[in-house]
mmCIF file of C-alpha atoms in Angstrom:
data_model
loop_
_atom_site.group_PDB
_atom_site.id
_atom_site.type_symbol
_atom_site.label_atom_id
_atom_site.label_comp_id
_atom_site.label_asym_id
_atom_site.label_seq_id
_atom_site.Cartn_x
_atom_site.Cartn_y
_atom_site.Cartn_z
ATOM 1 C CA MET A 1 73.119 -0.555 -13.000
ATOM 2 C CA THR A 2 73.972 2.120 -10.460
ATOM 3 C CA ILE A 3 77.496 2.514 -11.796
ATOM 4 C CA TYR A 4 76.183 3.320 -15.274
ATOM 5 C CA TRP A 5 73.115 5.268 -14.144
ATOM 6 C CA PHE A 6 74.112 8.675 -15.496
ATOM 7 C CA SER A 7 75.034 7.417 -18.950
ATOM 8 C CA THR A 8 71.855 5.326 -19.297
ATOM 9 C CA ASP A 9 69.732 8.173 -17.960
ATOM 10 C CA SER A 10 71.269 10.581 -20.457
ATOM 11 C CA SER A 11 70.838 8.105 -23.317
ATOM 12 C CA ALA A 12 67.210 7.515 -22.396
ATOM 13 C CA HIS A 13 66.641 11.269 -22.298
ATOM 14 C CA GLU A 14 67.981 11.634 -25.835
ATOM 15 C CA ILE A 15 66.005 8.620 -27.104
ATOM 16 C CA ILE A 16 62.809 10.289 -25.875
ATOM 17 C CA HIS A 17 63.758 13.448 -27.796
ATOM 18 C CA TYR A 18 64.444 11.332 -30.881
ATOM 19 C CA GLN A 19 61.010 9.699 -30.580
ATOM 20 C CA GLN A 20 59.414 13.137 -30.259
ATOM 21 C CA TRP A 21 61.262 14.311 -33.365
ATOM 22 C CA LEU A 22 60.322 11.194 -35.372
ATOM 23 C CA GLU A 23 56.666 11.628 -34.470
ATOM 24 C CA GLU A 24 56.895 15.359 -35.276
ATOM 25 C CA ARG A 25 55.806 16.239 -31.762
ATOM 26 C CA LYS A 26 56.819 19.260 -29.734
ATOM 27 C CA ILE A 27 60.127 18.656 -27.948
ATOM 28 C CA SER A 28 59.305 18.290 -24.271
ATOM 29 C CA GLU A 29 62.014 18.373 -21.621
ATOM 30 C CA LYS A 30 59.523 17.241 -18.990
ATOM 31 C CA GLU A 31 58.736 14.063 -20.942
ATOM 32 C CA ALA A 32 62.422 13.469 -21.732
ATOM 33 C CA GLU A 33 63.437 13.871 -18.097
ATOM 34 C CA GLU A 34 61.338 10.814 -17.336
ATOM 35 C CA GLY A 35 63.324 8.711 -19.812
ATOM 36 C CA TYR A 36 64.875 6.851 -16.889
ATOM 37 C CA LYS A 37 61.514 5.090 -16.467
ATOM 38 C CA MET A 38 62.049 3.459 -19.860
ATOM 39 C CA VAL A 39 65.430 2.145 -18.677
ATOM 40 C CA ASP A 40 63.932 0.901 -15.408
ATOM 41 C CA MET A 41 61.164 -0.961 -17.254
ATOM 42 C CA TYR A 42 63.735 -2.536 -19.576
ATOM 43 C CA VAL A 43 65.924 -3.662 -16.661
ATOM 44 C CA GLU A 44 62.929 -5.142 -14.814
ATOM 45 C CA THR A 45 61.836 -6.997 -17.948
ATOM 46 C CA ILE A 46 65.300 -8.425 -18.623
ATOM 47 C CA ASN A 47 65.708 -9.390 -14.966
ATOM 48 C CA SER A 48 62.397 -11.259 -14.997
ATOM 49 C CA ILE A 49 63.276 -13.057 -18.236
ATOM 50 C CA LEU A 50 66.724 -14.019 -16.998
ATOM 51 C CA ASP A 51 65.331 -14.730 -13.514
ATOM 52 C CA PHE A 52 67.739 -12.479 -11.590
#
């Protein structure tokens, strides 16, 4: 995960912007900057399912 951190962080940032656009909300950099939390939650969920 650490090796790919910057690319996943950047992708998460853009996904947040895409969600904002789809929902016709104001584009918020502050919200998008916290996109890494989405990635962290995903990794924790997968790790618990796969029992890592």
